RNA sequence: GGGGGAGUGUCCCGAGCGGCAAAGGGGGCGGACUGUAAAUCCGCUGGCUAUGCCUUCGUAGGUUCGAGUCCUACCUCCCCCA
């Protein structure tokens, strides 16, 4: 759909050439607004966890480009909608989060945005409203009379997500219907409050966004627009941002910066170019140069990807430290003091800790059972020595000259155990 | 409303004559090979205070020395008839 479109705005030009665009309700319309620097766009973020993960990075980058190209970015905190819970894509409704939990998550998530956007009160500064501001104040009857009457059930029934469920005779709860309505209402409310005319999101949000556009028209708002980004998977088809250890979190307290850097460093060859476009701000000609590197040379491109992507979230210094840590660990084979570290009490260490428990404590394995299996498979190392006795004890005798014990799972995952 | 079928290892899909920690995939993790890549091959893939103990097959009971397997009720889903 976007092949023959020639954007006049920097915003769309960048989105297009970097691979952010999947679908747009009206490219020309959005283009004109963006060209004039009058585009205010929002993306909603649910507060279901205390950190966003790399899956959210793509929408965040869209907001960043939006602001960089002279428009107004609005990350919307879903403090209200999270109380309802978005059931789409799930066969079972998740347990509802407590309001305290949601608020705590929200506070934690908010910090991320400050690293990507400039907030303030100027026209083009980003703002971060919370839909709890208006949703929690809604009165059911009033909402039905003023907003609900504009929703065409006929139309909603024809939406793909709904149609599929009905055809397969699968439960579609009323709350799910309401989630769509609330999201649509958000769009209209943001238009009223801030003149927001564009909602962006992942391609799975298309239906919900269009419902918002429709509601806007029925309620006499100006023309609204939708723009979605492709669903990201790696070349081998895996969902982006999920590892066995869990999601790749953006918050440092959920995932050490070193591990974040490593995540990008381990990108598959085939993804390097695409990721450089999406997750860094390097100029396009440089990216083209980097992705054309062949064989082992592409590792240089991966390091740059890791540096750039890590700088964006954690800052240039932290990224360089991570890069240096990786260099020492992998290229020199020495122990860097800045590897992820887990502390144990010195009493405990003096008394001795079983190897199995030590690796569990370090978070390298999930259970002593797994530790046992890894030892059998030759996957665990203590100070680079293969661990082959599951009953061995780790004690202060193994502390090296830097005061730490290095525990490794496989060749890539290292944690330092430190007595305190 | 009537008739038929199905829910399995808390990532998913899926076999399972009454002896089952439960076949086989996918995914994931580890090993070999490499370039901290991919592909390929090999191993592992409930928990624990571990030659034993505990918890798992939709839910709750029952039969049995013994139940994923048989019986009863319930819940949920799928198909056919009205």
mmCIF file of C-alpha atoms in Angstrom, chain A residues 152-394:
data_model
loop_
_atom_site.group_PDB
_atom_site.id
_atom_site.type_symbol
_atom_site.label_atom_id
_atom_site.label_comp_id
_atom_site.label_asym_id
_atom_site.label_seq_id
_atom_site.Cartn_x
_atom_site.Cartn_y
_atom_site.Cartn_z
ATOM 1 C CA UNK A 152 -22.539 0.486 16.049
ATOM 2 C CA UNK A 153 -22.705 -3.039 17.301
ATOM 3 C CA UNK A 154 -23.341 -4.134 13.736
ATOM 4 C CA UNK A 155 -20.042 -2.627 12.756
ATOM 5 C CA UNK A 156 -18.180 -3.948 15.740
ATOM 6 C CA UNK A 157 -19.464 -7.418 14.968
ATOM 7 C CA UNK A 158 -17.942 -7.198 11.540
ATOM 8 C CA UNK A 159 -14.478 -6.481 12.884
ATOM 9 C CA UNK A 160 -12.004 -9.249 12.251
ATOM 10 C CA UNK A 161 -11.098 -9.824 15.866
ATOM 11 C CA UNK A 162 -14.745 -10.132 16.847
ATOM 12 C CA UNK A 163 -15.881 -12.016 13.775
ATOM 13 C CA UNK A 164 -13.285 -14.653 14.312
ATOM 14 C CA UNK A 165 -14.425 -15.287 17.857
ATOM 15 C CA UNK A 166 -18.071 -15.454 16.873
ATOM 16 C CA UNK A 167 -17.492 -17.768 13.969
ATOM 17 C CA UNK A 168 -15.573 -20.157 16.125
ATOM 18 C CA UNK A 169 -18.281 -19.864 18.742
ATOM 19 C CA UNK A 170 -15.749 -18.754 21.297
ATOM 20 C CA UNK A 171 -16.551 -16.780 24.354
ATOM 21 C CA UNK A 172 -16.410 -13.050 23.787
ATOM 22 C CA UNK A 173 -17.007 -11.309 27.059
ATOM 23 C CA UNK A 174 -18.776 -8.014 27.439
ATOM 24 C CA UNK A 175 -15.676 -6.553 29.027
ATOM 25 C CA UNK A 176 -13.769 -7.114 25.829
ATOM 26 C CA UNK A 177 -16.336 -5.133 23.935
ATOM 27 C CA UNK A 178 -15.959 -2.382 26.465
ATOM 28 C CA UNK A 179 -12.216 -2.258 26.141
ATOM 29 C CA UNK A 180 -12.600 -1.278 22.495
ATOM 30 C CA UNK A 181 -15.069 1.392 23.449
ATOM 31 C CA UNK A 182 -12.836 2.854 26.113
ATOM 32 C CA UNK A 183 -9.891 2.964 23.763
ATOM 33 C CA UNK A 184 -12.027 4.639 21.135
ATOM 34 C CA UNK A 185 -13.217 7.108 23.731
ATOM 35 C CA UNK A 186 -9.615 7.864 24.702
ATOM 36 C CA UNK A 187 -8.904 8.911 21.144
ATOM 37 C CA UNK A 188 -11.823 11.312 21.096
ATOM 38 C CA UNK A 189 -10.961 12.659 24.529
ATOM 39 C CA UNK A 190 -7.348 13.266 23.510
ATOM 40 C CA UNK A 191 -8.607 15.051 20.450
ATOM 41 C CA UNK A 192 -10.780 17.315 22.565
ATOM 42 C CA UNK A 193 -8.115 18.012 25.131
ATOM 43 C CA UNK A 194 -4.975 18.216 23.027
ATOM 44 C CA UNK A 195 -6.046 18.263 19.416
ATOM 45 C CA UNK A 196 -4.640 14.808 18.912
ATOM 46 C CA UNK A 197 -5.610 13.506 15.463
ATOM 47 C CA UNK A 198 -3.502 10.400 15.012
ATOM 48 C CA UNK A 199 -3.317 7.191 16.969
ATOM 49 C CA UNK A 200 -0.432 4.867 16.309
ATOM 50 C CA UNK A 201 0.233 1.346 17.544
ATOM 51 C CA UNK A 202 1.139 -2.181 16.583
ATOM 52 C CA UNK A 203 -0.708 -3.788 13.698
ATOM 53 C CA UNK A 204 -2.895 -5.695 16.144
ATOM 54 C CA UNK A 205 -4.346 -2.374 17.254
ATOM 55 C CA UNK A 206 -5.754 -1.487 13.842
ATOM 56 C CA UNK A 207 -9.316 -2.445 14.633
ATOM 57 C CA UNK A 208 -9.379 -0.595 17.913
ATOM 58 C CA UNK A 209 -7.891 2.507 16.379
ATOM 59 C CA UNK A 210 -10.363 2.558 13.522
ATOM 60 C CA UNK A 211 -13.182 2.215 16.013
ATOM 61 C CA UNK A 212 -11.867 5.396 17.576
ATOM 62 C CA UNK A 213 -11.826 7.175 14.233
ATOM 63 C CA UNK A 214 -15.398 6.129 13.673
ATOM 64 C CA UNK A 215 -16.466 7.362 17.085
ATOM 65 C CA UNK A 216 -14.752 10.677 16.410
ATOM 66 C CA UNK A 217 -16.723 11.195 13.238
ATOM 67 C CA UNK A 218 -20.015 10.357 14.920
ATOM 68 C CA UNK A 219 -19.275 12.747 17.748
ATOM 69 C CA UNK A 220 -18.477 15.544 15.369
ATOM 70 C CA UNK A 221 -14.734 15.673 15.911
ATOM 71 C CA UNK A 222 -12.289 16.591 13.150
ATOM 72 C CA UNK A 223 -11.003 13.813 10.915
ATOM 73 C CA UNK A 224 -8.875 11.339 12.881
ATOM 74 C CA UNK A 225 -6.206 9.012 11.511
ATOM 75 C CA UNK A 226 -4.705 5.603 12.179
ATOM 76 C CA UNK A 227 -1.178 4.407 11.602
ATOM 77 C CA UNK A 228 0.229 1.033 12.581
ATOM 78 C CA UNK A 229 3.650 -0.576 12.652
ATOM 79 C CA UNK A 230 4.408 -4.149 11.666
ATOM 80 C CA UNK A 231 4.480 -6.876 14.281
ATOM 81 C CA UNK A 232 8.099 -7.592 14.923
ATOM 82 C CA UNK A 233 9.554 -11.051 14.778
ATOM 83 C CA UNK A 234 13.123 -12.152 14.285
ATOM 84 C CA UNK A 235 14.107 -13.713 11.002
ATOM 85 C CA UNK A 236 13.744 -17.145 12.484
ATOM 86 C CA UNK A 237 10.184 -16.309 13.416
ATOM 87 C CA UNK A 238 10.530 -15.883 17.144
ATOM 88 C CA UNK A 239 8.588 -13.218 18.918
ATOM 89 C CA UNK A 240 10.722 -10.175 19.454
ATOM 90 C CA UNK A 241 11.980 -9.544 22.932
ATOM 91 C CA UNK A 242 11.226 -12.847 24.538
ATOM 92 C CA UNK A 243 14.017 -15.007 25.828
ATOM 93 C CA UNK A 244 13.850 -18.026 28.074
ATOM 94 C CA UNK A 245 14.909 -15.881 30.981
ATOM 95 C CA UNK A 246 11.893 -13.696 30.318
ATOM 96 C CA UNK A 247 11.178 -10.481 28.532
ATOM 97 C CA UNK A 248 13.924 -8.070 27.584
ATOM 98 C CA UNK A 249 13.013 -5.285 29.956
ATOM 99 C CA UNK A 250 13.955 -1.680 29.508
ATOM 100 C CA UNK A 251 14.235 -0.856 33.207
ATOM 101 C CA UNK A 252 17.670 -1.415 34.634
ATOM 102 C CA UNK A 253 16.355 -2.958 37.829
ATOM 103 C CA UNK A 254 14.574 -5.627 35.798
ATOM 104 C CA UNK A 255 17.428 -6.393 33.428
ATOM 105 C CA UNK A 256 21.092 -5.464 33.878
ATOM 106 C CA UNK A 257 22.380 -3.074 31.235
ATOM 107 C CA UNK A 258 25.039 -5.583 30.288
ATOM 108 C CA UNK A 259 22.342 -8.147 29.486
ATOM 109 C CA UNK A 260 20.437 -5.566 27.490
ATOM 110 C CA UNK A 261 23.540 -4.860 25.440
ATOM 111 C CA UNK A 262 24.056 -8.578 24.946
ATOM 112 C CA UNK A 263 20.509 -8.980 23.670
ATOM 113 C CA UNK A 264 21.294 -6.667 20.760
ATOM 114 C CA UNK A 265 24.779 -8.014 20.271
ATOM 115 C CA UNK A 266 23.264 -11.475 19.676
ATOM 116 C CA UNK A 267 20.959 -10.320 16.904
ATOM 117 C CA UNK A 268 20.728 -12.719 13.985
ATOM 118 C CA UNK A 269 22.693 -11.671 10.907
ATOM 119 C CA UNK A 270 19.558 -11.356 8.841
ATOM 120 C CA UNK A 271 18.008 -8.887 11.277
ATOM 121 C CA UNK A 272 20.875 -6.448 11.654
ATOM 122 C CA UNK A 273 19.827 -4.038 8.946
ATOM 123 C CA UNK A 274 16.199 -4.018 9.931
ATOM 124 C CA UNK A 275 17.019 -3.462 13.593
ATOM 125 C CA UNK A 276 19.500 -0.694 12.847
ATOM 126 C CA UNK A 277 16.752 1.124 10.961
ATOM 127 C CA UNK A 278 14.146 0.644 13.660
ATOM 128 C CA UNK A 279 16.116 0.924 16.853
ATOM 129 C CA UNK A 280 18.914 3.358 16.136
ATOM 130 C CA UNK A 281 19.063 6.812 14.647
ATOM 131 C CA UNK A 282 22.111 6.233 12.502
ATOM 132 C CA UNK A 283 21.889 7.816 9.069
ATOM 133 C CA UNK A 284 20.557 5.536 6.367
ATOM 134 C CA UNK A 285 23.697 5.425 4.258
ATOM 135 C CA UNK A 286 25.701 4.278 7.247
ATOM 136 C CA UNK A 287 23.150 1.589 7.984
ATOM 137 C CA UNK A 288 23.327 0.382 4.399
ATOM 138 C CA UNK A 289 27.064 0.166 4.714
ATOM 139 C CA UNK A 290 26.885 -1.755 7.994
ATOM 140 C CA UNK A 291 24.310 -4.268 6.849
ATOM 141 C CA UNK A 292 26.291 -5.077 3.746
ATOM 142 C CA UNK A 293 29.195 -6.346 5.819
ATOM 143 C CA UNK A 294 29.678 -10.010 5.168
ATOM 144 C CA UNK A 295 30.824 -12.955 7.237
ATOM 145 C CA UNK A 296 32.383 -12.270 10.596
ATOM 146 C CA UNK A 297 32.586 -8.563 9.820
ATOM 147 C CA UNK A 298 28.916 -8.172 10.508
ATOM 148 C CA UNK A 299 29.817 -8.569 14.162
ATOM 149 C CA UNK A 300 31.060 -4.995 14.014
ATOM 150 C CA UNK A 301 27.612 -3.939 12.881
ATOM 151 C CA UNK A 302 26.077 -5.852 15.757
ATOM 152 C CA UNK A 303 28.313 -4.091 18.231
ATOM 153 C CA UNK A 304 27.255 -0.758 16.832
ATOM 154 C CA UNK A 305 23.639 -1.829 17.014
ATOM 155 C CA UNK A 306 24.129 -2.851 20.642
ATOM 156 C CA UNK A 307 25.915 0.395 21.493
ATOM 157 C CA UNK A 308 23.319 2.585 19.852
ATOM 158 C CA UNK A 309 20.300 0.743 21.171
ATOM 159 C CA UNK A 310 21.725 0.626 24.679
ATOM 160 C CA UNK A 311 22.712 4.299 24.634
ATOM 161 C CA UNK A 312 19.179 5.230 23.773
ATOM 162 C CA UNK A 313 17.754 3.652 26.909
ATOM 163 C CA UNK A 314 20.607 3.694 29.395
ATOM 164 C CA UNK A 315 22.867 6.452 28.162
ATOM 165 C CA UNK A 316 26.112 6.532 26.218
ATOM 166 C CA UNK A 317 28.381 5.883 29.217
ATOM 167 C CA UNK A 318 26.505 2.832 30.387
ATOM 168 C CA UNK A 319 26.498 1.480 26.849
ATOM 169 C CA UNK A 320 30.233 1.914 26.540
ATOM 170 C CA UNK A 321 30.775 0.227 29.864
ATOM 171 C CA UNK A 322 28.683 -2.708 28.682
ATOM 172 C CA UNK A 323 30.624 -2.869 25.441
ATOM 173 C CA UNK A 324 33.894 -2.817 27.338
ATOM 174 C CA UNK A 325 32.670 -5.500 29.725
ATOM 175 C CA UNK A 326 31.739 -7.655 26.755
ATOM 176 C CA UNK A 327 35.081 -7.023 25.106
ATOM 177 C CA UNK A 328 36.981 -8.116 28.205
ATOM 178 C CA UNK A 329 34.767 -11.128 28.744
ATOM 179 C CA UNK A 330 34.653 -12.416 25.189
ATOM 180 C CA UNK A 331 37.694 -11.094 23.419
ATOM 181 C CA UNK A 332 40.187 -11.079 26.251
ATOM 182 C CA UNK A 333 38.695 -13.811 28.355
ATOM 183 C CA UNK A 334 39.291 -11.870 31.550
ATOM 184 C CA UNK A 335 36.858 -11.126 34.319
ATOM 185 C CA UNK A 336 35.340 -7.722 34.227
ATOM 186 C CA UNK A 337 34.136 -6.340 37.513
ATOM 187 C CA UNK A 338 31.152 -4.824 35.761
ATOM 188 C CA UNK A 339 29.484 -8.089 34.873
ATOM 189 C CA UNK A 340 26.079 -8.490 36.520
ATOM 190 C CA UNK A 341 26.703 -9.121 40.203
ATOM 191 C CA UNK A 342 24.786 -10.926 42.911
ATOM 192 C CA UNK A 343 25.782 -10.477 46.520
ATOM 193 C CA UNK A 344 25.654 -13.034 49.317
ATOM 194 C CA UNK A 345 26.443 -12.517 52.956
ATOM 195 C CA UNK A 346 30.060 -13.255 53.785
ATOM 196 C CA UNK A 347 28.948 -15.499 56.650
ATOM 197 C CA UNK A 348 27.080 -17.613 54.189
ATOM 198 C CA UNK A 349 30.040 -17.797 51.882
ATOM 199 C CA UNK A 350 32.422 -18.677 54.669
ATOM 200 C CA UNK A 351 30.136 -21.505 55.660
ATOM 201 C CA UNK A 352 30.008 -22.595 52.032
ATOM 202 C CA UNK A 353 27.172 -22.660 49.528
ATOM 203 C CA UNK A 354 26.242 -25.690 47.474
ATOM 204 C CA UNK A 355 27.022 -25.221 43.788
ATOM 205 C CA UNK A 356 23.423 -25.885 42.845
ATOM 206 C CA UNK A 357 22.086 -23.213 45.133
ATOM 207 C CA UNK A 358 24.799 -20.786 44.136
ATOM 208 C CA UNK A 359 23.683 -20.913 40.519
ATOM 209 C CA UNK A 360 20.060 -20.555 41.539
ATOM 210 C CA UNK A 361 20.953 -17.527 43.641
ATOM 211 C CA UNK A 362 22.816 -16.028 40.719
ATOM 212 C CA UNK A 363 19.659 -16.374 38.670
ATOM 213 C CA UNK A 364 21.413 -18.365 35.980
ATOM 214 C CA UNK A 365 19.122 -21.351 36.468
ATOM 215 C CA UNK A 366 15.559 -21.537 37.708
ATOM 216 C CA UNK A 367 15.906 -24.470 40.112
ATOM 217 C CA UNK A 368 18.424 -26.763 41.664
ATOM 218 C CA UNK A 369 17.055 -29.436 39.393
ATOM 219 C CA UNK A 370 17.973 -27.398 36.358
ATOM 220 C CA UNK A 371 21.399 -26.722 37.832
ATOM 221 C CA UNK A 372 21.865 -30.455 38.238
ATOM 222 C CA UNK A 373 20.968 -31.060 34.617
ATOM 223 C CA UNK A 374 23.217 -28.309 33.376
ATOM 224 C CA UNK A 375 26.126 -29.792 35.293
ATOM 225 C CA UNK A 376 25.426 -33.118 33.654
ATOM 226 C CA UNK A 377 25.393 -31.433 30.273
ATOM 227 C CA UNK A 378 28.579 -29.527 30.968
ATOM 228 C CA UNK A 379 26.928 -26.124 30.967
ATOM 229 C CA UNK A 380 28.093 -24.639 34.256
ATOM 230 C CA UNK A 381 31.416 -23.095 35.097
ATOM 231 C CA UNK A 382 32.886 -21.683 38.284
ATOM 232 C CA UNK A 383 35.738 -19.259 37.660
ATOM 233 C CA UNK A 384 35.873 -20.691 34.144
ATOM 234 C CA UNK A 385 36.406 -24.202 35.506
ATOM 235 C CA UNK A 386 33.848 -26.726 34.364
ATOM 236 C CA UNK A 387 31.622 -27.739 37.264
ATOM 237 C CA UNK A 388 31.185 -31.487 37.256
ATOM 238 C CA UNK A 389 30.356 -32.287 40.871
ATOM 239 C CA UNK A 390 26.861 -31.292 41.842
ATOM 240 C CA UNK A 391 27.706 -31.737 45.495
ATOM 241 C CA UNK A 392 30.678 -29.412 45.474
ATOM 242 C CA UNK A 393 30.616 -26.425 47.772
ATOM 243 C CA UNK A 394 31.483 -22.900 46.880
#
